[in-house]
XYZ file of C-alpha atoms in Angstrom:
308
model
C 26.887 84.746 45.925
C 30.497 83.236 44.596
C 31.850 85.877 46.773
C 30.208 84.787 49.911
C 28.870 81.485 49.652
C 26.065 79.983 51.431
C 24.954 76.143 51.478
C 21.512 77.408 51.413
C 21.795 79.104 47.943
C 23.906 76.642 46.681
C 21.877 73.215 48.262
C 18.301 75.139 46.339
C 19.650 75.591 43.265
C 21.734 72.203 42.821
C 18.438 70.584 44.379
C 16.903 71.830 41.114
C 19.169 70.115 39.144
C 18.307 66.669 40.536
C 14.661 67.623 39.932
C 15.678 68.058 36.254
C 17.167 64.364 36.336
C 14.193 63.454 38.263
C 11.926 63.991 35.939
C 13.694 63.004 32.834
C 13.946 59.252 33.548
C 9.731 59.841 34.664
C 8.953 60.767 31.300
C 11.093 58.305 29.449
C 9.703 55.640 31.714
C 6.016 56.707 30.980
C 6.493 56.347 27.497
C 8.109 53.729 27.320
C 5.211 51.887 29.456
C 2.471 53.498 27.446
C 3.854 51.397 24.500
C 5.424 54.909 22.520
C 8.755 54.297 20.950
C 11.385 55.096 22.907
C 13.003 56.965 20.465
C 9.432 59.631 21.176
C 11.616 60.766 24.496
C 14.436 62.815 22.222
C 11.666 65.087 20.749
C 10.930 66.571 24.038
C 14.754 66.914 24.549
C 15.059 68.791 21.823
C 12.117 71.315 22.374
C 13.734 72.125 26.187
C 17.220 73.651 25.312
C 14.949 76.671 23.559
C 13.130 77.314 26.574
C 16.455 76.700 28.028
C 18.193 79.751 26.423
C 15.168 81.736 26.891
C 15.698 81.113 31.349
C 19.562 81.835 31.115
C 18.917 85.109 28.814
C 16.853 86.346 31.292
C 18.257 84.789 34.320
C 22.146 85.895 34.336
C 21.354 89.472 32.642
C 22.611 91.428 35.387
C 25.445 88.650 35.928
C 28.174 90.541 34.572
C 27.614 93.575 36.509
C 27.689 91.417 39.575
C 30.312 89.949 38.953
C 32.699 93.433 38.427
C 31.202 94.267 41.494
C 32.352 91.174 43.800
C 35.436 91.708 42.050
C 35.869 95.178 42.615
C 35.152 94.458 46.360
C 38.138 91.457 46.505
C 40.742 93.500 44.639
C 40.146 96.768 47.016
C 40.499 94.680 50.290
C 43.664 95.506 51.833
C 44.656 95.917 55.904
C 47.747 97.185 58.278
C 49.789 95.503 59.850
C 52.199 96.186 62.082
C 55.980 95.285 61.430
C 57.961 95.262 64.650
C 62.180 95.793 63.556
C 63.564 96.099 66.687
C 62.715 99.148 68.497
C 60.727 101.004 66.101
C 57.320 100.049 64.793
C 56.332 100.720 60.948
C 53.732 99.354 59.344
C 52.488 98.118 55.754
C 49.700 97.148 53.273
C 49.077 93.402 53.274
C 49.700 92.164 49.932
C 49.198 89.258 47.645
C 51.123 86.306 48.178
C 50.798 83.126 46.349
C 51.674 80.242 48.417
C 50.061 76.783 48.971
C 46.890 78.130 50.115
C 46.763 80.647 47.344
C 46.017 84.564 47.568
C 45.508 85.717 51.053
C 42.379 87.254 51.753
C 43.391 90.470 52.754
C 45.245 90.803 49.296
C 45.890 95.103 47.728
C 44.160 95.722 44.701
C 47.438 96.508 43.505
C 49.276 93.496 44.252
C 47.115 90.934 42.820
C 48.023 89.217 39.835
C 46.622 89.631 36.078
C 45.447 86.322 35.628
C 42.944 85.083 38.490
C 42.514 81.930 36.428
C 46.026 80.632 36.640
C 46.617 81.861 40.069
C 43.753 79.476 41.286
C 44.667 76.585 38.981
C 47.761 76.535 40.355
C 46.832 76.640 44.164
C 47.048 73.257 45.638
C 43.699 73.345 47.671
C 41.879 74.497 44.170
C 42.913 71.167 42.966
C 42.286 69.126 46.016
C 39.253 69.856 45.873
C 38.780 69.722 42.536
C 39.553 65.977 42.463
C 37.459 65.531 45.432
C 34.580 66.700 43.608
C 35.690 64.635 40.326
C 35.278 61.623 42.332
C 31.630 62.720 43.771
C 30.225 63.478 40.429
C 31.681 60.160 38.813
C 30.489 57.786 41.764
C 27.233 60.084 41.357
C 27.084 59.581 37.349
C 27.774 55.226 37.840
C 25.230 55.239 40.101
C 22.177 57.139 38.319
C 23.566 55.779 34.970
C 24.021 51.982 35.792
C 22.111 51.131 38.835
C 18.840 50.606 36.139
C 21.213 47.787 34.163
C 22.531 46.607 37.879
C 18.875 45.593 38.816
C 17.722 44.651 35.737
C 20.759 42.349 34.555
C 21.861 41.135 38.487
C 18.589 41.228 40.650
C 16.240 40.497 37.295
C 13.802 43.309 38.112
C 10.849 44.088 35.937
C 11.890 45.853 32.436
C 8.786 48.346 32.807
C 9.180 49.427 36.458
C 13.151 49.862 36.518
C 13.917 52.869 35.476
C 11.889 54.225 38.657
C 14.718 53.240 39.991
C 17.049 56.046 38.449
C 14.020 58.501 39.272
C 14.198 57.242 43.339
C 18.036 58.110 43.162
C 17.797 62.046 42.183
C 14.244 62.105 43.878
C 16.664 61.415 47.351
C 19.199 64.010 46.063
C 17.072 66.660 46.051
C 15.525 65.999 49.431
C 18.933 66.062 50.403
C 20.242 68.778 49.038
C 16.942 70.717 50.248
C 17.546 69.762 53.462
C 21.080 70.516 54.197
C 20.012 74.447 52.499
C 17.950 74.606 55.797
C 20.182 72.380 58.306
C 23.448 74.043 57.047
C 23.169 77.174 59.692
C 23.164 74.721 62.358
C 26.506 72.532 60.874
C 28.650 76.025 62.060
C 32.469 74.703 61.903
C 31.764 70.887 61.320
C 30.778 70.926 57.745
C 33.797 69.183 56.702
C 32.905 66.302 58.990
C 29.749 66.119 57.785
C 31.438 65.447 54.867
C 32.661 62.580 56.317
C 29.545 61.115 57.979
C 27.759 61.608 54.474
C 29.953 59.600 52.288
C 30.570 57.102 54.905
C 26.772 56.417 54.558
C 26.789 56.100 51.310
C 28.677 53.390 51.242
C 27.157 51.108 53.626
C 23.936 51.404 51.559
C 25.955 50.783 48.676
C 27.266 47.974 50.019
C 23.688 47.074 51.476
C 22.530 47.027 47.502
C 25.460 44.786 46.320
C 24.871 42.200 48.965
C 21.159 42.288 49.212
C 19.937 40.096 46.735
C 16.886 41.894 46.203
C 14.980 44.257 43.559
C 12.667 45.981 45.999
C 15.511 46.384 48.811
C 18.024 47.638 45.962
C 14.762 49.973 44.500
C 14.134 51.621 47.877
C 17.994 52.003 49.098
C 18.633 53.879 45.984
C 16.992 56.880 47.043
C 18.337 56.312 50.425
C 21.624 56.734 48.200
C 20.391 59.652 46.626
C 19.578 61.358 50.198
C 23.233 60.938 51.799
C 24.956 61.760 48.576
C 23.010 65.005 47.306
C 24.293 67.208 50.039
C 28.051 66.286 49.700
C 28.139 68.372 46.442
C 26.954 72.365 47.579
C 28.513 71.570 51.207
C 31.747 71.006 49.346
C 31.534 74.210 46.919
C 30.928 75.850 50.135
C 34.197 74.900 52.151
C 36.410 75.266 49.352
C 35.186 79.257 48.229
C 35.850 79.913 51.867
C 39.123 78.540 51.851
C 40.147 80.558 48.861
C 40.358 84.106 48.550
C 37.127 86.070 47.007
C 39.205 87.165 44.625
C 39.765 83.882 42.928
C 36.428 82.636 44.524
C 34.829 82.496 40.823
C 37.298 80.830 38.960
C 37.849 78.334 41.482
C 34.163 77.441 40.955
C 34.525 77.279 37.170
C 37.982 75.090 38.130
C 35.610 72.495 40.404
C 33.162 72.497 37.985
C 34.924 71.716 35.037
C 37.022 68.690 36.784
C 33.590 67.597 37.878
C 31.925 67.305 34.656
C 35.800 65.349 33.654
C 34.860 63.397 36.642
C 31.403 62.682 35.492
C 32.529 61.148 32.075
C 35.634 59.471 32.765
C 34.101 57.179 35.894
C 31.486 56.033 33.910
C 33.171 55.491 30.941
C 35.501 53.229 32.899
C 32.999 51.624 34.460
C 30.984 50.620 31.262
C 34.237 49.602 30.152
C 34.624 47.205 32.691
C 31.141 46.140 32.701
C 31.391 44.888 29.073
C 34.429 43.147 30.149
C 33.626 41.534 33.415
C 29.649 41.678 33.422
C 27.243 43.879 35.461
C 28.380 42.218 38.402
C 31.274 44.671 38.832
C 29.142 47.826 38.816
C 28.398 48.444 42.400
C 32.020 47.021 43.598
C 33.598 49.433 41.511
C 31.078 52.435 43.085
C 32.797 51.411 46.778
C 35.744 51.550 45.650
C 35.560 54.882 44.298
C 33.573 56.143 47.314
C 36.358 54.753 49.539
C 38.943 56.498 48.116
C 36.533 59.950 48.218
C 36.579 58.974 52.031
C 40.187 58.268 52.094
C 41.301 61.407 50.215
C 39.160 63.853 52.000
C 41.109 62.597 55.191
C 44.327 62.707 54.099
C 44.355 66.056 52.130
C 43.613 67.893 54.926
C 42.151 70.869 52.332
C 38.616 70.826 54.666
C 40.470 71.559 57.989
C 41.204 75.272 56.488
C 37.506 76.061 56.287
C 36.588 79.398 58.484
């Protein structure tokens, strides 16, 4: 699947992942309302990471061999081509070179390099997109972790029906992110300016929220949020493993994924630094700000414009 990535895979599973954080925030909520301590939430968190272990044991047990296997089938990729030196023609295995782009495709077993890890942390693209992604999942983590204390501090919205609000947001992620799984096929070649049109929403209801004064507007446009954003994440895993090499498809994964998760604590750290700081007022200016510069850096890198 790392090897030849689809958006449909890859929009299902993530989609599952917002159904996770949909449901949390439900729970919470409910008990919350029900007149349970709060604290009551944490014993259910820590009963799920057994069944937890139990899924990935049986899950990924054949992951390994798949891996060697997708592997096996990127290192042993290798093609002719002819060399034209004046008037005689010769000709020559394709090998590995490293150069902004990374390993070309059509790479010889024997001419790829030890370390796939390195190789792909030090490709340019890998880290383009990397930081594009940082920026997704911190603009993502602001808004599901402060747009509760936006509404409740700024628009004064009703302590026991608030936290809906953080369900509404991954509720419209996973729509999304269902959705594009079945609209991807039809996308072709203009993913990457889907891309564009996606995060360019996003803002505008972002900017709808900060200027609305309104609980119920703010409520309902944060699943809208939810819907434009979800997709942005599997559509961009997809154009950057195509862009790479399958032999370095799988570490550039693990490479996005771990500057997302960076990306995911450092924004909204910031952010509830500032908060405490300025007030809650700054919260949604500092989530158009971030999603401009996603907009503005996905133009200007020009990493998208290499997808095949």
């Amino acid at each position: 699947m790392v090897a030849n990535p689809h958006v449909f895979g890859l929009g299902h599973m993530h989609s599952f992942y917002c159904i996770g954080a949909l449901t949390s925030p439900l729970i919470c909520q409910t008990i919350i309302a029900r007149g349970f301590p709060w604290q009551s939430f944490y014993y259910i968190s820590c009963a799920l990471p057994f069944l937890n272990i139990l899924l990935v044991s049986t899950t990924f047990r054949c992951a390994k061999a798949e891996f060697h296997a997708d592997k096996e089938k990127a290192m042993t990729m290798s093609t002719v081509v002819p060399i034209v030196r004046g008037d005689q023609n010769s000709s020559r295995d394709v090998t590995s070179v490293e150069s902004g782009h990374g390993i070309q495709p059509s790479a010889s077993r024997h001419h790829l390099p030890r370390n796939m890890f390195m190789t792909a942390l030090r490709t340019p693209v890998v880290l383009a997109f990397g930081f594009f992604i940082s920026m997704y999942t911190g603009s993502e983590g602001v808004t599901s972790g402060y747009i509760v204390t936006y509404l409740l501090k700024i628009r004064h919205a009703d302590p026991s029906r608030v936290g809906y609000a953080n369900s509404a947001f991954w509720a419209g992620a996973a729509i999304g992110r269902l959705m594009v799984g079945f609209g991807a096929p039809h996308m072709g070649r203009l993913k990457p300016y889907w891309i564009f049109v996606f995060v360019t929403l996003a803002i505008v209801v972002h900017l709808c929220i900060w200027l609305i004064p309104s609980f119920v507007v703010g409520w309902a446009l944060t699943a809208i949020v939810g819907l434009v954003m979800g997709p942005v994440y599997p559509l961009t895993l997809e154009i950057a493993c195509r862009a790479v090499s399958p032999a370095v498809a799988t570490c550039t994964m693990a490479i996005m994924s771990a500057m997302a998760n960076m990306g995911g604590a450092f924004y909204p750290f910031l952010t509830g630094l500032l908060s405490n700081l300025k007030g809650e007022q700054v919260i949604e200016p500092l989530v158009v700000s971030l999603m401009s510069t996603m907009l503005c850096f996905w133009g200007v890198s020009r990493a998208h414009f290499r997808f095949q």
